[in-house]
Amino acid sequence: TNAYETIRVETRGRVGWITLDRPEALNALNRQVMRDLVAAATAFDADEGIGAIVVTGSERAFAAGADIKEMEGLRGRDFAVGGGFDQWRAFADIRTPVIAAVAGYALGGGCELAMMCDVILAADSAKFGQPEITLGVIPGIGGTQRLIRAIGYYKAAELVLSGRTIDAAEAERIGLVSRVVPAAELLDEADALAQGIAAKPLPALYAAKAALDAALEVPLAEGLRLEKHLFASLFDTEDQKEGMAAFREKRPPEFRHR
Ligand code: CAA
């Protein structure tokens, strides 16, 4: 059963899978995809049985960008607060770790969606880029900001100003993706990584993601203060007691994710 129009959703153990499924448009991110993806991701985020989320597309395209045909006739005021792409904020704000498993095109909004995830795993077929400039616009779901933080100013500026597409090998070399795997192994690799993450204690996963996210936003002293508080608060969780007791007793931990 699938409550969504443009995505497929599935649970494997403690991992929630979201597969973009708009093949006729190379998974272009129209309003319905945004609504479906945000709804599915926030539902997984609210489910204590879920410890990691994987977002993927097809062999041909992770997502070829925002939907150009839907955007073409818009005016500036259509992007007023609450409209436009504002719902993507909720996706970036979810607490559960998210892995992007990228095969084929991750262009424009597709590249930006991947960068809203915590880990980007790429098939050797993956292609990344911010081609918006060729359409007379600029990245609009975080591309200019997140790309600089990921790969540095000069590499990001070249990609955003030229619209050049890069392959998986270059994306790995410049630090946009954590790993490149053969296309046929992408989903198995993503599942293995996600299962490993999802098995970890949930309070520590939430704290780790919050601290990592903050590092991109706040000055070092503030980030270190936040890390110290999050670190301390984990000593009031059942899973910290279990994790450390299991180490002392030389047995595998049995986390309760609380
Ligand atoms: N929006 C709407 N439809 C799209 C699309 C998009 N971003 N990308 C592809 N499609 C559609 C095509 O129009 C085509 O539909 P029809 O068969 O009805 O004509 C179908 O998907 C297949 O695409 P192509 O025939 O073009 O496939 P291809 O293999 O020849 O080329 C491609 C693939 C190089 C990815 C090419 O489709 C392309 O350049 N797509 C647009 C990429 C792009 O510019 N993305 C940025 C969008 S702007 C943005 O994302 C703004 C933002 O920051 C939020």
mmCIF file of C-alpha atoms and ligand atoms in Angstrom:
data_model
loop_
_atom_site.group_PDB
_atom_site.id
_atom_site.type_symbol
_atom_site.label_atom_id
_atom_site.label_comp_id
_atom_site.label_asym_id
_atom_site.label_seq_id
_atom_site.Cartn_x
_atom_site.Cartn_y
_atom_site.Cartn_z
ATOM 1 C CA THR A 1 0.000 0.000 0.000
ATOM 2 C CA ASN A 2 1.279 3.428 -0.902
ATOM 3 C CA ALA A 3 -0.342 6.647 0.246
ATOM 4 C CA TYR A 4 1.845 8.782 -2.016
ATOM 5 C CA GLU A 5 1.633 9.751 -5.693
ATOM 6 C CA THR A 6 5.245 10.413 -6.597
ATOM 7 C CA ILE A 7 7.307 8.289 -4.212
ATOM 8 C CA ARG A 8 7.423 4.696 -2.966
ATOM 9 C CA VAL A 9 7.861 4.144 0.743
ATOM 10 C CA GLU A 10 9.014 1.006 2.511
ATOM 11 C CA THR A 11 10.380 -0.021 5.903
ATOM 12 C CA ARG A 12 13.278 -2.503 6.164
ATOM 13 C CA GLY A 13 14.029 -3.220 9.806
ATOM 14 C CA ARG A 14 14.757 0.125 11.442
ATOM 15 C CA VAL A 15 15.405 1.829 8.086
ATOM 16 C CA GLY A 16 12.799 3.873 6.228
ATOM 17 C CA TRP A 17 13.220 3.882 2.445
ATOM 18 C CA ILE A 18 11.890 6.650 0.214
ATOM 19 C CA THR A 19 12.210 6.099 -3.542
ATOM 20 C CA LEU A 20 11.405 8.988 -5.877
ATOM 21 C CA ASP A 21 9.119 7.631 -8.580
ATOM 22 C CA ARG A 22 8.361 10.139 -11.335
ATOM 23 C CA PRO A 23 10.164 8.400 -14.201
ATOM 24 C CA GLU A 24 8.443 10.449 -16.921
ATOM 25 C CA ALA A 25 10.251 13.567 -15.653
ATOM 26 C CA LEU A 26 13.519 12.055 -14.356
ATOM 27 C CA ASN A 27 12.142 12.578 -10.822
ATOM 28 C CA ALA A 28 11.910 16.349 -11.265
ATOM 29 C CA LEU A 29 10.877 17.825 -7.941
ATOM 30 C CA ASN A 30 7.460 19.373 -8.485
ATOM 31 C CA ARG A 31 5.164 20.502 -5.670
ATOM 32 C CA GLN A 32 3.653 17.033 -5.279
ATOM 33 C CA VAL A 33 7.088 15.408 -4.897
ATOM 34 C CA MET A 34 7.996 18.020 -2.278
ATOM 35 C CA ARG A 35 4.761 17.351 -0.393
ATOM 36 C CA ASP A 36 5.120 13.551 -0.618
ATOM 37 C CA LEU A 37 8.791 13.486 0.333
ATOM 38 C CA VAL A 38 8.397 15.873 3.257
ATOM 39 C CA ALA A 39 5.341 13.971 4.533
ATOM 40 C CA ALA A 40 7.074 10.582 4.297
ATOM 41 C CA ALA A 41 10.307 11.799 5.865
ATOM 42 C CA THR A 42 8.567 13.563 8.755
ATOM 43 C CA ALA A 43 6.416 10.451 9.365
ATOM 44 C CA PHE A 44 9.558 8.293 9.570
ATOM 45 C CA ASP A 45 11.144 10.941 11.809
ATOM 46 C CA ALA A 46 8.230 10.674 14.252
ATOM 47 C CA ASP A 47 8.481 6.848 14.336
ATOM 48 C CA GLU A 48 10.712 5.561 17.156
ATOM 49 C CA GLY A 49 11.076 2.296 15.223
ATOM 50 C CA ILE A 50 13.082 4.153 12.565
ATOM 51 C CA GLY A 51 16.764 4.995 13.108
ATOM 52 C CA ALA A 52 17.816 5.990 9.585
ATOM 53 C CA ILE A 53 16.190 7.049 6.323
ATOM 54 C CA VAL A 54 17.419 6.371 2.784
ATOM 55 C CA VAL A 55 16.326 8.606 -0.088
ATOM 56 C CA THR A 56 16.984 7.310 -3.573
ATOM 57 C CA GLY A 57 15.754 7.655 -7.148
ATOM 58 C CA SER A 58 16.064 5.467 -10.222
ATOM 59 C CA GLU A 59 19.081 4.140 -12.107
ATOM 60 C CA ARG A 60 18.762 7.064 -14.533
ATOM 61 C CA ALA A 61 18.052 9.885 -12.133
ATOM 62 C CA PHE A 62 18.153 10.660 -8.445
ATOM 63 C CA ALA A 63 16.359 13.889 -9.441
ATOM 64 C CA ALA A 64 16.949 16.126 -12.479
ATOM 65 C CA GLY A 65 16.077 19.266 -10.522
ATOM 66 C CA ALA A 66 13.067 21.311 -9.605
ATOM 67 C CA ASP A 67 10.289 20.922 -12.196
ATOM 68 C CA ILE A 68 11.131 23.488 -14.867
ATOM 69 C CA LYS A 69 7.748 23.191 -16.600
ATOM 70 C CA GLU A 70 5.919 23.859 -13.322
ATOM 71 C CA MET A 71 8.192 26.804 -12.433
ATOM 72 C CA GLU A 72 8.286 28.477 -15.830
ATOM 73 C CA GLY A 73 5.254 30.733 -15.337
ATOM 74 C CA LEU A 74 5.870 31.702 -11.719
ATOM 75 C CA ARG A 75 6.484 35.262 -10.532
ATOM 76 C CA GLY A 76 8.657 36.393 -7.642
ATOM 77 C CA ARG A 77 5.692 36.741 -5.289
ATOM 78 C CA ASP A 78 4.906 33.037 -5.703
ATOM 79 C CA PHE A 79 7.959 32.503 -3.474
ATOM 80 C CA ALA A 80 6.519 34.547 -0.591
ATOM 81 C CA VAL A 81 6.929 33.029 2.882
ATOM 82 C CA GLY A 82 5.214 29.634 3.081
ATOM 83 C CA GLY A 83 5.106 29.246 -0.708
ATOM 84 C CA GLY A 84 7.688 28.194 -3.265
ATOM 85 C CA PHE A 85 10.224 25.771 -1.883
ATOM 86 C CA ASP A 86 9.693 26.618 1.819
ATOM 87 C CA GLN A 87 8.469 23.109 2.704
ATOM 88 C CA TRP A 88 11.941 21.715 1.984
ATOM 89 C CA ARG A 89 13.040 23.361 5.238
ATOM 90 C CA ALA A 90 11.077 20.671 7.127
ATOM 91 C CA PHE A 91 13.040 17.966 5.302
ATOM 92 C CA ALA A 92 16.366 19.527 6.257
ATOM 93 C CA ASP A 93 15.148 19.838 9.857
ATOM 94 C CA ILE A 94 14.293 16.185 10.537
ATOM 95 C CA ARG A 95 16.264 14.643 13.389
ATOM 96 C CA THR A 96 16.814 11.152 11.974
ATOM 97 C CA PRO A 97 20.000 10.579 9.929
ATOM 98 C CA VAL A 98 19.263 10.579 6.182
ATOM 99 C CA ILE A 99 21.365 8.902 3.502
ATOM 100 C CA ALA A 100 21.071 9.949 -0.140
ATOM 101 C CA ALA A 101 21.766 7.022 -2.490
ATOM 102 C CA VAL A 102 22.433 8.746 -5.809
ATOM 103 C CA ALA A 103 22.503 7.093 -9.240
ATOM 104 C CA GLY A 104 22.274 9.061 -12.484
ATOM 105 C CA TYR A 105 21.381 12.751 -12.503
ATOM 106 C CA ALA A 106 21.428 14.811 -9.304
ATOM 107 C CA LEU A 107 21.071 18.247 -10.873
ATOM 108 C CA GLY A 108 19.794 21.539 -9.495
ATOM 109 C CA GLY A 109 17.216 20.757 -6.825
ATOM 110 C CA GLY A 110 18.323 17.090 -7.063
ATOM 111 C CA CYS A 111 21.860 17.996 -6.013
ATOM 112 C CA GLU A 112 20.387 20.262 -3.340
ATOM 113 C CA LEU A 113 18.154 17.441 -2.056
ATOM 114 C CA ALA A 114 21.217 15.186 -1.787
ATOM 115 C CA MET A 115 22.994 17.931 0.164
ATOM 116 C CA MET A 116 20.062 18.187 2.586
ATOM 117 C CA CYS A 117 20.887 14.589 3.543
ATOM 118 C CA ASP A 118 23.618 13.703 6.045
ATOM 119 C CA VAL A 119 25.529 11.208 3.917
ATOM 120 C CA ILE A 120 25.728 11.073 0.120
ATOM 121 C CA LEU A 121 26.527 7.664 -1.360
ATOM 122 C CA ALA A 122 27.042 7.729 -5.135
ATOM 123 C CA ALA A 123 26.838 5.118 -7.860
ATOM 124 C CA ASP A 124 29.609 5.390 -10.441
ATOM 125 C CA SER A 125 26.857 6.591 -12.811
ATOM 126 C CA ALA A 126 26.037 9.640 -10.657
ATOM 127 C CA LYS A 127 26.246 13.141 -12.117
ATOM 128 C CA PHE A 128 26.035 16.249 -9.962
ATOM 129 C CA GLY A 129 25.612 19.877 -10.893
ATOM 130 C CA GLN A 130 23.818 23.169 -10.359
ATOM 131 C CA PRO A 131 22.717 24.078 -13.910
ATOM 132 C CA GLU A 132 20.223 26.767 -12.809
ATOM 133 C CA ILE A 133 22.352 29.567 -14.285
ATOM 134 C CA THR A 134 21.671 28.178 -17.766
ATOM 135 C CA LEU A 135 17.941 28.714 -17.096
ATOM 136 C CA GLY A 136 18.375 32.306 -15.953
ATOM 137 C CA VAL A 137 18.082 31.569 -12.237
ATOM 138 C CA ILE A 138 20.278 30.358 -9.376
ATOM 139 C CA PRO A 139 20.010 27.382 -6.985
ATOM 140 C CA GLY A 140 16.979 27.942 -4.769
ATOM 141 C CA ILE A 141 16.912 25.129 -2.208
ATOM 142 C CA GLY A 142 20.237 25.733 -0.531
ATOM 143 C CA GLY A 143 22.681 25.014 -3.361
ATOM 144 C CA THR A 144 24.779 28.158 -3.085
ATOM 145 C CA GLN A 145 25.084 27.797 0.680
ATOM 146 C CA ARG A 146 25.525 24.044 1.178
ATOM 147 C CA LEU A 147 27.843 23.526 -1.793
ATOM 148 C CA ILE A 148 30.336 26.066 -0.431
ATOM 149 C CA ARG A 149 30.299 24.388 2.967
ATOM 150 C CA ALA A 150 30.759 20.983 1.322
ATOM 151 C CA ILE A 151 33.468 21.649 -1.259
ATOM 152 C CA GLY A 152 34.788 25.158 -0.566
ATOM 153 C CA TYR A 153 34.189 28.537 -2.171
ATOM 154 C CA TYR A 154 36.162 28.260 -5.409
ATOM 155 C CA LYS A 155 34.940 24.834 -6.502
ATOM 156 C CA ALA A 156 31.365 25.750 -5.586
ATOM 157 C CA ALA A 157 31.584 29.084 -7.375
ATOM 158 C CA GLU A 158 32.830 27.409 -10.548
ATOM 159 C CA LEU A 159 29.940 24.942 -10.550
ATOM 160 C CA VAL A 160 27.232 27.513 -9.715
ATOM 161 C CA LEU A 161 28.504 30.137 -12.195
ATOM 162 C CA SER A 162 29.190 27.740 -15.085
ATOM 163 C CA GLY A 163 26.450 25.165 -14.522
ATOM 164 C CA ARG A 164 29.032 22.448 -15.268
ATOM 165 C CA THR A 165 28.063 18.864 -14.441
ATOM 166 C CA ILE A 166 30.590 16.655 -12.637
ATOM 167 C CA ASP A 167 30.820 12.869 -12.552
ATOM 168 C CA ALA A 168 30.926 10.634 -9.480
ATOM 169 C CA ALA A 169 34.719 10.397 -9.405
ATOM 170 C CA GLU A 170 35.112 14.189 -9.347
ATOM 171 C CA ALA A 171 32.332 14.498 -6.773
ATOM 172 C CA GLU A 172 34.220 12.092 -4.519
ATOM 173 C CA ARG A 173 37.549 13.825 -5.074
ATOM 174 C CA ILE A 174 36.172 17.235 -4.067
ATOM 175 C CA GLY A 175 34.332 15.864 -1.045
ATOM 176 C CA LEU A 176 30.709 16.115 -2.183
ATOM 177 C CA VAL A 177 30.096 12.390 -1.719
ATOM 178 C CA SER A 178 31.441 10.080 0.942
ATOM 179 C CA ARG A 179 31.869 7.041 -1.295
ATOM 180 C CA VAL A 180 31.397 5.850 -4.903
ATOM 181 C CA VAL A 181 30.220 2.280 -5.498
ATOM 182 C CA PRO A 182 29.387 0.297 -8.652
ATOM 183 C CA ALA A 183 25.842 1.204 -9.746
ATOM 184 C CA ALA A 184 24.631 -2.387 -9.315
ATOM 185 C CA GLU A 185 25.674 -2.314 -5.657
ATOM 186 C CA LEU A 186 24.304 1.110 -4.711
ATOM 187 C CA LEU A 187 21.099 0.013 -2.995
ATOM 188 C CA ASP A 188 22.754 -2.845 -1.080
ATOM 189 C CA GLU A 189 25.562 -0.541 0.063
ATOM 190 C CA ALA A 190 23.044 2.118 1.110
ATOM 191 C CA ASP A 191 21.007 -0.446 3.019
ATOM 192 C CA ALA A 192 24.068 -1.852 4.780
ATOM 193 C CA LEU A 193 25.195 1.626 5.808
ATOM 194 C CA ALA A 194 21.690 2.627 6.898
ATOM 195 C CA GLN A 195 21.133 -0.591 8.874
ATOM 196 C CA GLY A 196 24.440 -0.021 10.671
ATOM 197 C CA ILE A 197 23.458 3.539 11.577
ATOM 198 C CA ALA A 198 19.882 2.613 12.528
ATOM 199 C CA ALA A 199 21.160 -0.023 14.970
ATOM 200 C CA LYS A 200 22.929 2.687 16.966
ATOM 201 C CA PRO A 201 21.185 4.231 19.998
ATOM 202 C CA LEU A 202 18.629 6.773 18.800
ATOM 203 C CA PRO A 203 19.308 9.521 21.387
ATOM 204 C CA ALA A 204 23.002 9.512 20.403
ATOM 205 C CA LEU A 205 22.102 9.608 16.693
ATOM 206 C CA TYR A 206 19.842 12.634 17.245
ATOM 207 C CA ALA A 207 22.557 14.362 19.277
ATOM 208 C CA ALA A 208 25.257 13.592 16.713
ATOM 209 C CA LYS A 209 23.157 14.948 13.844
ATOM 210 C CA ALA A 210 22.234 18.084 15.811
ATOM 211 C CA ALA A 211 25.891 18.741 16.650
ATOM 212 C CA LEU A 212 27.041 18.119 13.066
ATOM 213 C CA ASP A 213 24.323 20.414 11.688
ATOM 214 C CA ALA A 214 25.251 23.153 14.155
ATOM 215 C CA ALA A 215 28.890 23.002 13.058
ATOM 216 C CA LEU A 216 27.849 24.401 9.671
ATOM 217 C CA GLU A 217 26.053 27.336 11.244
ATOM 218 C CA VAL A 218 27.622 28.562 14.456
ATOM 219 C CA PRO A 219 31.056 29.866 15.571
ATOM 220 C CA LEU A 220 33.439 27.264 17.019
ATOM 221 C CA ALA A 221 33.040 28.314 20.673
ATOM 222 C CA GLU A 222 29.250 28.045 20.441
ATOM 223 C CA GLY A 223 29.467 24.701 18.651
ATOM 224 C CA LEU A 224 31.810 23.336 21.308
ATOM 225 C CA ARG A 225 29.410 24.499 24.030
ATOM 226 C CA LEU A 226 26.485 22.780 22.276
ATOM 227 C CA GLU A 227 28.531 19.590 21.843
ATOM 228 C CA LYS A 228 29.406 19.577 25.538
ATOM 229 C CA HIS A 229 25.732 19.919 26.538
ATOM 230 C CA LEU A 230 24.563 17.240 24.103
ATOM 231 C CA PHE A 231 27.385 14.935 25.221
ATOM 232 C CA ALA A 232 26.447 15.429 28.889
ATOM 233 C CA SER A 233 22.734 14.874 28.250
ATOM 234 C CA LEU A 234 23.441 11.440 26.739
ATOM 235 C CA PHE A 235 24.642 10.273 30.169
ATOM 236 C CA ASP A 236 20.988 10.471 31.240
ATOM 237 C CA THR A 237 19.892 7.940 28.601
ATOM 238 C CA GLU A 238 19.302 4.222 29.086
ATOM 239 C CA ASP A 239 21.327 3.446 25.979
ATOM 240 C CA GLN A 240 24.477 5.089 27.353
ATOM 241 C CA LYS A 241 24.273 2.880 30.459
ATOM 242 C CA GLU A 242 23.646 -0.179 28.295
ATOM 243 C CA GLY A 243 26.381 0.680 25.767
ATOM 244 C CA MET A 244 29.034 1.120 28.426
ATOM 245 C CA ALA A 245 27.876 -1.857 30.534
ATOM 246 C CA ALA A 246 28.014 -4.071 27.449
ATOM 247 C CA PHE A 247 31.571 -2.934 26.774
ATOM 248 C CA ARG A 248 32.616 -3.739 30.358
ATOM 249 C CA GLU A 249 30.847 -7.134 30.248
ATOM 250 C CA LYS A 250 32.335 -7.930 26.817
ATOM 251 C CA ARG A 251 28.935 -8.581 25.169
ATOM 252 C CA PRO A 252 26.972 -6.914 22.369
ATOM 253 C CA PRO A 253 24.756 -4.039 23.567
ATOM 254 C CA GLU A 254 20.972 -4.333 23.497
ATOM 255 C CA PHE A 255 19.867 -0.817 22.804
ATOM 256 C CA ARG A 256 16.326 0.294 23.600
ATOM 257 C CA HIS A 257 16.748 3.516 21.634
ATOM 258 C CA ARG A 258 15.775 5.738 24.534
HETATM 259 N N1 CAA B 1 11.886 19.631 -14.899
HETATM 260 C C1 CAA B 1 10.866 19.173 -15.646
HETATM 261 N N2 CAA B 1 10.998 18.139 -16.515
HETATM 262 C C2 CAA B 1 12.206 17.570 -16.627
HETATM 263 C C3 CAA B 1 13.314 17.991 -15.877
HETATM 264 C C4 CAA B 1 13.109 19.084 -14.968
HETATM 265 N N3 CAA B 1 14.089 19.549 -14.184
HETATM 266 N N4 CAA B 1 14.384 17.249 -16.206
HETATM 267 C C5 CAA B 1 13.954 16.376 -17.140
HETATM 268 N N5 CAA B 1 12.651 16.543 -17.394
HETATM 269 C C6 CAA B 1 11.814 15.809 -18.338
HETATM 270 C C7 CAA B 1 12.118 16.217 -19.769
HETATM 271 O O1 CAA B 1 11.411 17.388 -20.103
HETATM 272 C C8 CAA B 1 11.634 14.999 -20.526
HETATM 273 O O2 CAA B 1 10.221 15.054 -20.611
HETATM 274 P P1 CAA B 1 9.499 14.825 -22.064
HETATM 275 O O3 CAA B 1 9.857 13.418 -22.438
HETATM 276 O O4 CAA B 1 8.063 15.011 -21.729
HETATM 277 O O5 CAA B 1 10.066 15.827 -22.989
HETATM 278 C C9 CAA B 1 11.964 13.848 -19.583
HETATM 279 O O6 CAA B 1 12.133 14.429 -18.299
HETATM 280 C C10 CAA B 1 13.271 13.152 -19.958
HETATM 281 O O7 CAA B 1 14.290 14.130 -20.042
HETATM 282 P P2 CAA B 1 15.224 14.338 -21.358
HETATM 283 O O8 CAA B 1 14.505 13.882 -22.573
HETATM 284 O O9 CAA B 1 15.737 15.732 -21.352
HETATM 285 O O10 CAA B 1 16.390 13.292 -21.002
HETATM 286 P P3 CAA B 1 17.909 13.370 -21.499
HETATM 287 O O11 CAA B 1 18.514 12.061 -21.107
HETATM 288 O O12 CAA B 1 17.998 13.815 -22.912
HETATM 289 O O13 CAA B 1 18.579 14.553 -20.608
HETATM 290 C C11 CAA B 1 19.034 15.782 -18.584
HETATM 291 C C12 CAA B 1 18.682 14.411 -19.217
HETATM 292 C C13 CAA B 1 20.450 16.215 -19.024
HETATM 293 C C14 CAA B 1 19.001 15.601 -17.080
HETATM 294 C C15 CAA B 1 18.009 16.831 -19.045
HETATM 295 O O14 CAA B 1 16.701 16.318 -18.840
HETATM 296 C C16 CAA B 1 18.098 18.135 -18.310
HETATM 297 O O15 CAA B 1 18.967 18.938 -18.592
HETATM 298 N N6 CAA B 1 17.178 18.398 -17.345
HETATM 299 C C17 CAA B 1 17.102 19.643 -16.635
HETATM 300 C C18 CAA B 1 18.202 19.758 -15.598
HETATM 301 C C19 CAA B 1 18.124 21.081 -14.899
HETATM 302 O O16 CAA B 1 18.303 22.150 -15.485
HETATM 303 N N7 CAA B 1 17.853 21.090 -13.583
HETATM 304 C C20 CAA B 1 17.757 22.271 -12.789
HETATM 305 C C21 CAA B 1 16.332 22.671 -12.642
HETATM 306 S S1 CAA B 1 16.145 24.256 -11.875
HETATM 307 C C22 CAA B 1 16.247 23.967 -10.216
HETATM 308 O O17 CAA B 1 16.459 22.880 -9.773
HETATM 309 C C23 CAA B 1 16.040 25.185 -9.349
HETATM 310 C C24 CAA B 1 16.363 24.967 -7.895
HETATM 311 O O18 CAA B 1 17.468 25.133 -7.451
HETATM 312 C C25 CAA B 1 15.321 24.619 -6.990
#
